[in-house]
Coordinates of C-alpha atoms and ligand atoms in Angstrom, one line a residue:
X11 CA 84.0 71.4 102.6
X12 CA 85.9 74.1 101.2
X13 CA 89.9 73.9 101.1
X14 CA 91.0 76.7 103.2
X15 CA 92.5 80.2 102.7
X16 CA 94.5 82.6 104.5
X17 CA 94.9 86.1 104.5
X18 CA 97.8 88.4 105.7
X19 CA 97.1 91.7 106.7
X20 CA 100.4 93.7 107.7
X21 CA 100.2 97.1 109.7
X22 CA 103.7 99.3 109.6
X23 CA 103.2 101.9 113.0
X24 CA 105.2 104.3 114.0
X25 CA 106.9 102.0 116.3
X26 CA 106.5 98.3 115.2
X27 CA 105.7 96.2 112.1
X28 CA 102.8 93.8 113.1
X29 CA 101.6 90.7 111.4
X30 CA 98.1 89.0 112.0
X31 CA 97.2 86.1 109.4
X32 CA 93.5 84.9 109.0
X33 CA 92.7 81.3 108.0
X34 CA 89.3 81.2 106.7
X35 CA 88.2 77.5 106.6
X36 CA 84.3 77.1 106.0
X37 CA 83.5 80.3 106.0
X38 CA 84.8 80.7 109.8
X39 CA 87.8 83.1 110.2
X40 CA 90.2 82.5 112.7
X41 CA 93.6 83.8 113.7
X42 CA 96.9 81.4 112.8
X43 CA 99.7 83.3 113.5
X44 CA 100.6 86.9 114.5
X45 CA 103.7 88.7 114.8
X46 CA 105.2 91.5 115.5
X47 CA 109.1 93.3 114.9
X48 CA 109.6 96.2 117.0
X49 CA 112.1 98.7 115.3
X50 CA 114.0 100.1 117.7
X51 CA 114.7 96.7 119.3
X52 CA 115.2 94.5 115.8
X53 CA 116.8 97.1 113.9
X54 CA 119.2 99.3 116.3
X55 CA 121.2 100.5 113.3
X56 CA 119.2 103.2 112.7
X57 CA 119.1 104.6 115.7
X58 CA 115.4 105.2 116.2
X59 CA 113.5 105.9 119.7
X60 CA 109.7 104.7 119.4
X61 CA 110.6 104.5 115.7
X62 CA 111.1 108.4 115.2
X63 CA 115.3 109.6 114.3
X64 CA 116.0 111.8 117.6
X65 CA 115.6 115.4 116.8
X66 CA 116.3 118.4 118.9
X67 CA 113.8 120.7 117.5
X68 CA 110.3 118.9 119.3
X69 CA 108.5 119.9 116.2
X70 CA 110.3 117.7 113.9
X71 CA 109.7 114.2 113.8
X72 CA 111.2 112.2 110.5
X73 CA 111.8 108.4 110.6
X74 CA 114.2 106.4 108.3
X75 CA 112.1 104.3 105.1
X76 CA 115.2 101.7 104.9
X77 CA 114.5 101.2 108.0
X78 CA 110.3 99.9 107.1
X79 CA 111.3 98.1 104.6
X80 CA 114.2 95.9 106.0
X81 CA 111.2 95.2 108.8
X82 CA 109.3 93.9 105.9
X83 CA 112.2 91.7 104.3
X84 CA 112.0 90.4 108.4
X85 CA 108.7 89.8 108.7
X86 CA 108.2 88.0 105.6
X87 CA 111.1 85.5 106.7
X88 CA 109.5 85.3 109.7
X89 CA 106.1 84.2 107.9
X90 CA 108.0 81.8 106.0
X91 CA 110.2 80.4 108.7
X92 CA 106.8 79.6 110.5
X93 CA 107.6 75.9 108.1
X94 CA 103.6 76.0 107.4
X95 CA 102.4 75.1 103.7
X96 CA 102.3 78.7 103.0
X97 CA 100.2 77.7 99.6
X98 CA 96.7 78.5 100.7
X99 CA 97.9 82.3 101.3
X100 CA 95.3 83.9 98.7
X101 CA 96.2 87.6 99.2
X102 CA 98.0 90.0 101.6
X103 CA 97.0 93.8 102.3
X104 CA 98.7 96.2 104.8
X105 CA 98.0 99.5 106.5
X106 CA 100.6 102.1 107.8
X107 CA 100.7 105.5 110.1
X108 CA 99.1 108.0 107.9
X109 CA 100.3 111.2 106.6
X110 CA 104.1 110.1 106.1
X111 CA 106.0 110.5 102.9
X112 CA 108.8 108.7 101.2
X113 CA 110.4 110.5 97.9
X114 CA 111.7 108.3 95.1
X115 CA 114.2 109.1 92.6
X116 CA 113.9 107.7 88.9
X117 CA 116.4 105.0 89.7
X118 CA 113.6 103.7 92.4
X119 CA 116.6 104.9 95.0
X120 CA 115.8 107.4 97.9
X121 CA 115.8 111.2 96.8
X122 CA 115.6 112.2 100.3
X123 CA 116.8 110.0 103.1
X124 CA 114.4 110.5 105.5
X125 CA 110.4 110.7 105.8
X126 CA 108.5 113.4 107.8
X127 CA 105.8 111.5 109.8
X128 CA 102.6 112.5 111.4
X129 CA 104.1 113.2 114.8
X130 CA 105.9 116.3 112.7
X131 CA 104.6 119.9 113.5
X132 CA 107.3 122.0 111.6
X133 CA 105.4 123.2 108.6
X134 CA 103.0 126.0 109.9
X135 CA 104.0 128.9 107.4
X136 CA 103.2 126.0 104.9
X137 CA 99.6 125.4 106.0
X138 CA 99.5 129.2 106.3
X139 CA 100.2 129.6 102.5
X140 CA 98.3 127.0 101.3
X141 CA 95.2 127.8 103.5
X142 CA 95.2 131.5 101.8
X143 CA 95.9 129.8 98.6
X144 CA 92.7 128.0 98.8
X145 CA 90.7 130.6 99.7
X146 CA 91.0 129.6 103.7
X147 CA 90.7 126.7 106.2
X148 CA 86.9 126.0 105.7
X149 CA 86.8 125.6 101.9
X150 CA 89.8 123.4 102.2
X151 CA 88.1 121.5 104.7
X152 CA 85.0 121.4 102.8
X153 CA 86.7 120.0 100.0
X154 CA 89.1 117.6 101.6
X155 CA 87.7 116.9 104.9
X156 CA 90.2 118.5 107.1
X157 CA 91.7 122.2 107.4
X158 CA 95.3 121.9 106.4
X159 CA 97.4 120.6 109.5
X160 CA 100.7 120.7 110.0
X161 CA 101.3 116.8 109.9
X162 CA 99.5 116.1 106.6
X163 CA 101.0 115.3 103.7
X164 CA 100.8 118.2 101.3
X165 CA 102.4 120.9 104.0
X166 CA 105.2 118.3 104.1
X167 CA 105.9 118.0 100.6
X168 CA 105.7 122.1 100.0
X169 CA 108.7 122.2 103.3
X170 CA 110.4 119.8 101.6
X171 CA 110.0 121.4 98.0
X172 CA 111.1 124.6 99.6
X173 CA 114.0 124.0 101.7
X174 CA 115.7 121.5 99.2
X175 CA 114.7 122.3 96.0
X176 CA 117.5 120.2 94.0
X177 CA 116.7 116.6 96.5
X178 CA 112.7 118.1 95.2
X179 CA 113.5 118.1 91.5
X180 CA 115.1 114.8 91.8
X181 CA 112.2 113.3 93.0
X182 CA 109.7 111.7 90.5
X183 CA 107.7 109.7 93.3
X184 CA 105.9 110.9 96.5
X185 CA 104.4 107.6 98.4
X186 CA 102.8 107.7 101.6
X187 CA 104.1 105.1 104.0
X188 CA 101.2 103.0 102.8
X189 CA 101.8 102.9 99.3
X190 CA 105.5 103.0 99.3
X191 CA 105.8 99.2 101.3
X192 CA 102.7 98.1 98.9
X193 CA 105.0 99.4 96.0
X194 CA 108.0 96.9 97.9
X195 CA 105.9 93.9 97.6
X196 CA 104.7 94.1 94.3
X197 CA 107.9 95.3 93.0
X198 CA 106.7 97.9 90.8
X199 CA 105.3 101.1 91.7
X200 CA 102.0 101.5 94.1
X201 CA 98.5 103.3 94.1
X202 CA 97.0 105.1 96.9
X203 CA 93.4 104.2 98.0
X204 CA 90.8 107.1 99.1
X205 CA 91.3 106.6 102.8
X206 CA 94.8 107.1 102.8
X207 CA 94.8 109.9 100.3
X208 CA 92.7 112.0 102.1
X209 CA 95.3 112.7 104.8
X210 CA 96.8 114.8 102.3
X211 CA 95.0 117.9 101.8
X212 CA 95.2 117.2 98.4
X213 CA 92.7 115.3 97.7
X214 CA 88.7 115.9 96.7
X215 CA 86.7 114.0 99.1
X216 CA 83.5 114.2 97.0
X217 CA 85.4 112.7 93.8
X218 CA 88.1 111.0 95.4
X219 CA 90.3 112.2 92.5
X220 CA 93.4 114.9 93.3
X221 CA 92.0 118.3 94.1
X222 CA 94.5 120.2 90.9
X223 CA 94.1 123.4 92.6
X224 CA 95.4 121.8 96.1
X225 CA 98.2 120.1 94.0
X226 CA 99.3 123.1 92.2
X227 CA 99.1 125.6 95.5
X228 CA 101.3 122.7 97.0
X229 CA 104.7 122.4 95.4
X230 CA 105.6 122.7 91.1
X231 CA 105.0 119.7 89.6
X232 CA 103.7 117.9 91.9
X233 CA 100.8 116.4 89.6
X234 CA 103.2 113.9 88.3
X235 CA 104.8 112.9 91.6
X236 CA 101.6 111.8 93.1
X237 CA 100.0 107.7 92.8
X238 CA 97.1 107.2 91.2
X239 CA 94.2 106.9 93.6
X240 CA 92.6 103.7 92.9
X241 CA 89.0 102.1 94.7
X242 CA 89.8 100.1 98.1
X243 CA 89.1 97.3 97.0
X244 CA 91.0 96.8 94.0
X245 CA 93.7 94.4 93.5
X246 CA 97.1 96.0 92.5
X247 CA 99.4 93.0 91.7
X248 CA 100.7 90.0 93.4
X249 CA 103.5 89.1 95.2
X250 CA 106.9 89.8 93.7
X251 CA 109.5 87.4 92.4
X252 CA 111.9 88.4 94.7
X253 CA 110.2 87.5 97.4
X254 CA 108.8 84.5 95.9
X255 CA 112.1 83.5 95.1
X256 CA 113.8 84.8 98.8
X257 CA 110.9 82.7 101.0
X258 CA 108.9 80.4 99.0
X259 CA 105.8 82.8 99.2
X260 CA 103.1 81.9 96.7
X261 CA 102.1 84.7 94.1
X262 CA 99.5 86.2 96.2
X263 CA 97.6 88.6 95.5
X264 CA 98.3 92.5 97.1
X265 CA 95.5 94.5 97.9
X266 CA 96.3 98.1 98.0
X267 CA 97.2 99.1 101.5
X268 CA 95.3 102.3 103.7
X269 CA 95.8 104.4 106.3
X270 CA 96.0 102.5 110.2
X271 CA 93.1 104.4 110.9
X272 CA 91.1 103.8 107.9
X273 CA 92.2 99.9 108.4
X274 CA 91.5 100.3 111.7
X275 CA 87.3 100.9 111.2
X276 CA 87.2 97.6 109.7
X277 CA 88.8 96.1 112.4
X278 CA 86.7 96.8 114.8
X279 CA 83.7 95.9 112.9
X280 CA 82.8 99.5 112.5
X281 CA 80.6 99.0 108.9
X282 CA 77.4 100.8 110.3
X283 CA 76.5 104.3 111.7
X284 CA 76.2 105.3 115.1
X285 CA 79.5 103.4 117.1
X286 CA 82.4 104.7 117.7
X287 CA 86.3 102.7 118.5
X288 CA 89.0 104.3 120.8
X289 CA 91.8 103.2 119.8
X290 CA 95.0 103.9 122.4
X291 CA 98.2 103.6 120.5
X292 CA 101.0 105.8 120.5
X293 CA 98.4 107.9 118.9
X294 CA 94.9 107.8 120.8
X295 CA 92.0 108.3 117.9
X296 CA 88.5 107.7 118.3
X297 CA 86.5 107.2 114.8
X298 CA 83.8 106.1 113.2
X299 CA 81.6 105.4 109.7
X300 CA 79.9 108.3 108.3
X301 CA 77.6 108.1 105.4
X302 CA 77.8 111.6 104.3
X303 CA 80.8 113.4 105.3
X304 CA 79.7 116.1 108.0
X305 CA 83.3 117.9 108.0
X306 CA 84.6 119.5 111.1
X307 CA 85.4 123.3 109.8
X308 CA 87.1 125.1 112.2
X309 CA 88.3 122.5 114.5
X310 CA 90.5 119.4 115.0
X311 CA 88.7 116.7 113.1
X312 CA 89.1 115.1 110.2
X313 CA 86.9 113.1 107.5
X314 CA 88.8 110.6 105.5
X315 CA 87.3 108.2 103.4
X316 CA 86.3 104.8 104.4
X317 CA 87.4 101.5 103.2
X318 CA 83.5 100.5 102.3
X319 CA 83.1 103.4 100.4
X320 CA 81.9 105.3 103.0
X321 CA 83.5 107.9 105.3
X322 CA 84.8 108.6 108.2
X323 CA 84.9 111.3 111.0
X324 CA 88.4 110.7 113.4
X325 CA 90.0 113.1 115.9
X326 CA 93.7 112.5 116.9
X327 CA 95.3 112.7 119.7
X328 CA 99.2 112.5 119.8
X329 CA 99.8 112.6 122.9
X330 CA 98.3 109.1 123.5
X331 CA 100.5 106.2 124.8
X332 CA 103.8 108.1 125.0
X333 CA 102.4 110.4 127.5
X334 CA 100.7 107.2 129.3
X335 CA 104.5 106.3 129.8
X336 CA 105.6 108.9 130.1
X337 CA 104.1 109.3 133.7
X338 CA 104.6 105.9 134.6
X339 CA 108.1 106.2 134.3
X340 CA 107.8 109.5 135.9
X341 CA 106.6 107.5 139.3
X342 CA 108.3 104.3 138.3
X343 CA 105.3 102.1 138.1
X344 CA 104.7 99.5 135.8
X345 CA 101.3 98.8 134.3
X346 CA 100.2 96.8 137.2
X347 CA 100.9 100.3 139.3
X348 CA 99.2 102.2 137.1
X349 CA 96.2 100.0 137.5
X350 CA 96.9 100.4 141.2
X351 CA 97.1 104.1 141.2
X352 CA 93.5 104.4 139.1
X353 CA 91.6 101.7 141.8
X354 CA 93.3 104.0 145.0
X355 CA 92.2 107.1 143.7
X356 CA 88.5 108.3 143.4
X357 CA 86.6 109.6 139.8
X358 CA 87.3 112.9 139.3
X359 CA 90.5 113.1 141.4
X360 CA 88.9 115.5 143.7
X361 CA 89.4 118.1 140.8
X362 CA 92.6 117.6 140.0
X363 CA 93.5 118.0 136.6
X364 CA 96.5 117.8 134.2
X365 CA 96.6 118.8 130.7
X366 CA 98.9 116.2 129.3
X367 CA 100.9 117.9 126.7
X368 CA 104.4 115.9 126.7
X369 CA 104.6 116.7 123.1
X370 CA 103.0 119.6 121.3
X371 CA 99.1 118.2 120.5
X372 CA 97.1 118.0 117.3
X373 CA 93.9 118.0 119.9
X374 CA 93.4 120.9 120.8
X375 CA 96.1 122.6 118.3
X376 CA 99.1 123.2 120.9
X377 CA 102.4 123.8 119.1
X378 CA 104.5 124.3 122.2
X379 CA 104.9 121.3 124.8
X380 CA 104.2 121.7 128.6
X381 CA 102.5 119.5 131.3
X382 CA 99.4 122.2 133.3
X383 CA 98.9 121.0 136.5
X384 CA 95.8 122.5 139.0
X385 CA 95.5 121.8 142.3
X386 CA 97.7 118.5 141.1
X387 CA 100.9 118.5 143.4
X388 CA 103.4 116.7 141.1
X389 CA 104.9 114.3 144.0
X390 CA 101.6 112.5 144.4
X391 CA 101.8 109.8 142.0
X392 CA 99.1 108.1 142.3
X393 CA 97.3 111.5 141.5
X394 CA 99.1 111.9 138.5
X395 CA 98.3 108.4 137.1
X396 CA 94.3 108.8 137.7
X397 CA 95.0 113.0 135.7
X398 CA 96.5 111.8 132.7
X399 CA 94.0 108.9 131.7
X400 CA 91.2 111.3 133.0
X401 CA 92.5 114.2 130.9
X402 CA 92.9 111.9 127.2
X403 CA 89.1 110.4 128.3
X404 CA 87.7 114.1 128.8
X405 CA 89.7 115.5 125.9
X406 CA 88.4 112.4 123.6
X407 CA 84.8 112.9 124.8
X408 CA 85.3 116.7 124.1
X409 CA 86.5 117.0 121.0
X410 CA 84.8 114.6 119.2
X411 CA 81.4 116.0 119.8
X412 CA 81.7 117.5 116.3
X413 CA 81.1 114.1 114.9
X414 CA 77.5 114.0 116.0
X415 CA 77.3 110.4 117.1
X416 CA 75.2 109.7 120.5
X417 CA 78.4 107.5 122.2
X418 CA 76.5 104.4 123.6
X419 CA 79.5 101.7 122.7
X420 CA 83.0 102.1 122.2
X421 CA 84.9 99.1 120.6
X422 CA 87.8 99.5 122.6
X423 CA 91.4 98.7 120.8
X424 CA 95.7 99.5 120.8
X425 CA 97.9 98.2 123.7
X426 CA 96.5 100.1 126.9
X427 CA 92.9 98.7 125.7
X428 CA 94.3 95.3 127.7
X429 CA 94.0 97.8 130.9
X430 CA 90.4 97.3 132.7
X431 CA 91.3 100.4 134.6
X432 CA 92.0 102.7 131.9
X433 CA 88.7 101.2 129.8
X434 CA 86.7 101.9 133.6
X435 CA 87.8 106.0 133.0
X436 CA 86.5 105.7 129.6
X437 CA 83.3 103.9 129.9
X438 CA 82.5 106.5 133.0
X439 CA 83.6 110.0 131.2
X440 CA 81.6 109.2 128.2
X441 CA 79.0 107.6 129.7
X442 CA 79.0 104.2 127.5
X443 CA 79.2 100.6 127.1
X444 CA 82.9 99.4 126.8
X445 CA 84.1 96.6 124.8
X446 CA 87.7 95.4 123.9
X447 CA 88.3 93.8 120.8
X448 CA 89.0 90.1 120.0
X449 CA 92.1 90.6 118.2
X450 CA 94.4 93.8 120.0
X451 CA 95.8 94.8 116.9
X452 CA 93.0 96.3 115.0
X453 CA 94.6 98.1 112.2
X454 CA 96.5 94.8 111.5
X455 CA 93.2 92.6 111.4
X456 CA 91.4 95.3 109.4
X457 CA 94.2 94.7 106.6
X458 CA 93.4 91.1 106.6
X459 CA 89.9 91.3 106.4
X460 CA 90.5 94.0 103.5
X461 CA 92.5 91.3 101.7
X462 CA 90.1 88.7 102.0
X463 CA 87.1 90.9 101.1
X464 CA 89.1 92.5 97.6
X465 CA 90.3 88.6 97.1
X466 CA 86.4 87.2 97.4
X467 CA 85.2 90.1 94.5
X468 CA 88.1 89.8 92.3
X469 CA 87.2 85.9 92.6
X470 CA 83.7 86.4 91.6
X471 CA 82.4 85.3 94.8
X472 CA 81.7 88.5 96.6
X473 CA 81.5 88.5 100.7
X474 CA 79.7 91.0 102.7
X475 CA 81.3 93.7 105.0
X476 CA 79.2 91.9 107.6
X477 CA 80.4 88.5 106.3
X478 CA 84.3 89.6 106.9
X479 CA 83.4 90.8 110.0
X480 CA 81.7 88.4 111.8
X481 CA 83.7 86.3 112.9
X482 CA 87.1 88.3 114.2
X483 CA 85.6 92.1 113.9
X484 CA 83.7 92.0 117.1
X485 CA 83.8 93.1 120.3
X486 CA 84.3 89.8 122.9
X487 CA 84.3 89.3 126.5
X488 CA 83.1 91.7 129.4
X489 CA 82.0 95.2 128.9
X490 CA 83.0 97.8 131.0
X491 CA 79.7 99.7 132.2
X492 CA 79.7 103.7 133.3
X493 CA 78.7 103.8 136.9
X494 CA 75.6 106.5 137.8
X495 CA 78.0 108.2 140.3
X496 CA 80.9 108.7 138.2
X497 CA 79.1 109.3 135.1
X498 CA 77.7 112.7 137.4
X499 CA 81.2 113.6 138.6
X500 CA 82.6 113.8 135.0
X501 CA 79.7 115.6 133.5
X502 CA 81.0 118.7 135.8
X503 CA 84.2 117.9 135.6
X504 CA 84.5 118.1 131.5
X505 CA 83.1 121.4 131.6
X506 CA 85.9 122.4 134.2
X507 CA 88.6 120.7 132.1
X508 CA 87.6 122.7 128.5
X509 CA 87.8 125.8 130.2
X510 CA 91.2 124.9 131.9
X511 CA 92.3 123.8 128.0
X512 CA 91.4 127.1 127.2
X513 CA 92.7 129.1 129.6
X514 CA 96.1 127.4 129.4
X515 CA 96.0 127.7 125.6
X516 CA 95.4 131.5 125.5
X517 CA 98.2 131.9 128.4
X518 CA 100.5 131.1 125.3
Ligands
LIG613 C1 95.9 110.1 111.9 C2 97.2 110.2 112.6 C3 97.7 109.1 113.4 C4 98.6 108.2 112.6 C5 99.3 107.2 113.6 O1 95.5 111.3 111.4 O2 97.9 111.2 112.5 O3 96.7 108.3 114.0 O4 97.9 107.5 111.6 O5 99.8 106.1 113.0

């Protein structure tokens, strides 16, 4: 008998910190403990709704990085306050909501107070310069994996370089989320990992090195504010002093930290071809592994790489969860009435349809917010409940045709995945197998498994993908099967709801 291990995998969101730690004892992984710090509730100082500073311009969305790392300094006295022999903790790894910066002065301080996140859409005349910079949107996406969006990182920077030139100049650090709380546990500065990097726009997919022409069309000297990009796998220091000191953690070792998405493919056991995971969170995304990158030129998709090595193809959707409340609160349901509202009313809504965009979307690209209704009166609740989880199933199933997969399975994850109801839409407008995950907090699992499969290497006793996997990274309990008649109604019905996308988008 081996002695056992445990792993701590760490996932900062846009709205919470979550915790999952994986005791591996005999080669079977199991969950110990799992946590979770939500940060408008735990840390009310700074003022955050859903985690974002309020804003009256709808197209910014910035969030405070004091406020990430004080959840960190919580969660790891939660971990320790657990009272558990914390000594067979072999390493930790984290993943984060992509596309967010933090800039760093030279004294390690902030040089700018606040970080843009990805829910920000206030850099267009950015992605317009850089796009012609490049030579336009499909040789950037060629070369990156996604046309230059608004949200994504190098746009961000370029506003920021741009509009406060002096706070610019003072920075000598630009850290995604992800690399900037991997940089707070080791207590020295952190590298990025391909997966996370290429949410950027800055960096070459095919080398996974900094694209210098991106980073020079970006902002002036940007070369030296960026991390280095380092393999996914690679061990980047161990648990600081101060925190050794502060909770009696052992000296563990930190894996570098990726994307949620990116983190997210692992935790749903996604290491092969051909399956796809929906995952609903406050963002919905549905992803998967790629092989070779097959990019998305014109449209909405993105390919980032993947934390085997691989790649993989994701579309985003932000008006995910948010917008789910949204309209329950609208009819003031609770989850249990939304449930109700989807068994009461037939697939397909006799042809009602709403395009659900609370916020402006990423997918399709709508910069100014409105809720379309047709046919939909907006006093029949129950109407209203069934349109917006038929509208982000149709939407999902539309746009992500790009990625060429032949849906069969969906590994279902995020917090409405709990909902039978909502995973009975899904399974009937794509026409597939539906399966929830194990452990509801994917990305969070995925940074676990991550730690333990960089820990095993660097130990000289590599583990499989499959091996890491096994165990937690699979799909468990009843699958949610597409019925014949709805599968029909929704084949019409997503043609009807593309061309009311479209003609709602060229109304603009
Ligand atoms: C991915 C994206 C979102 C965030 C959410 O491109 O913008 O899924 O990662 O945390």
């Amino acid at each position: 008998m081996s002695s056992p291990q445990s792993y701590l995998g760490l996932d900062s969101s846009t709205q919470s910190l979550s915790a999952v730690l994986v005791r591996v004892a005999d080669g079977c992984a199991s969950v110990a403990w799992e946590h979770a710090i939500v940060f408008d509730d735990a840390l009310p100082k700074y003022g955050t709704r859903h985690g974002v500073l309020p804003s009256d311009d709808p197209a910014v969305a910035v969030s405070p990085p004091a406020m990430w790392v004080d959840a960190l300094e919580q969660m790891l006295s939660a971990l320790a306050a657990r009272g558990q022999d914390l000594s067979t903790l072999c390493a930790i790894s984290g993943a984060a909501q992509q596309h967010g910066s933090v800039y760093l002065a030279a004294d390690g301080g902030f040089s700018r107070a606040v970080a843009p996140i990805w829910m920000d859409t206030s850099t267009r005349d950015e992605c317009a310069e850089i796009t012609a910079a490049l030579g336009g949107a499909a040789v950037v996406a060629a070369r990156t994996g996604s046309r230059v969006f608004e949200r994504f990182t190098g746009p961000q920077i370029r506003k920021f370089s741009e509009t406060d030139p002096h706070a610019y100049a003072e920075t000598t650090r630009v850290h995604l989320v992800s690399s900037f709380l991997a940089s707070q546990l080791i207590g020295s500065d952190a590298p990025l990992e391909p997966g996370d990097a290429s949410g950027m726009n800055l960096m070459d997919l095919a080398t996974r090195a900094w694209w210098p022409d991106a980073v020079e069309a970006t902002a002036p000297g940007l070369a030296t504010r960026l991390p280095l990009i380092v393999p996914a796998d690679t061990v980047i220091g161990t648990v600081a002093p101060h925190w050794r000191t502060r909770f009696g953690l052992p000296a563990a070792r930190v894996v570098v930290w990726t994307g949620d998405n990116p983190s997210s493919l692992i935790g749903t056991g996604l290491i092969e071809e051909g399956r796809v995971a929906v995952s609903l969170g406050t963002s919905d995304t549905i992803f998967g592994l790629m092989r070779e990158p097959r990019v998305d030129n014109g449209g909405t998709g993105h390919v980032f790489g993947a934390p085997t090595g691989d790649f993989m193809g994701i579309t985003v959707f932000k008006n995910g969860s948010l917008a789910r409340e949204r309209v329950r609160d609208e009819y003031g349901l609770d989850w249990a009435g939304v449930s109700a509202a989807l068994r009461s009313t037939p697939p397909g809504n006799h042809g009602r349809l709403m395009l659900p965009w609370f916020d402006p979307e990423i997918t399709p690209d709508v910069r100014e917010p409105g809720v379309h209704r047709r046919e939909l009166d907006p006093a029949d609740a129950s109407a209203n409940v069934r349109a917006v989880v038929e509208a982000q199933m149709m939407a999902m199933a539309n746009h992500s045709a790009w990625m060429g997969v032949d849906v069969r399975d969906i590994h279902a994850t995020g917090g409405a995945a709990v909902n039978d109801d909502i995973l009975q839409v899904m399974a009937d407008v794509f026409n597939a197998r539906v399966r929830r995950l194990q452990v509801g907090n994917s990305a969070c699992l995925g940074a676990a498994l991550r730690a333990w499969h960089a820990d095993a290497a660097a130990s000289g006793e590599p583990l499989s993908w499959h091996d890491v996997t096994r165990d937690l990274g699979q799909p468990a309990g009843r699958a949610l099967t597409p019925r014949p008649e709805a599968v029909e109604i929704y084949r019409a019905l997503r043609g009807r709801y593309a061309e009311f996308e479209k003609t709602a988008r060229g109304a603009r």
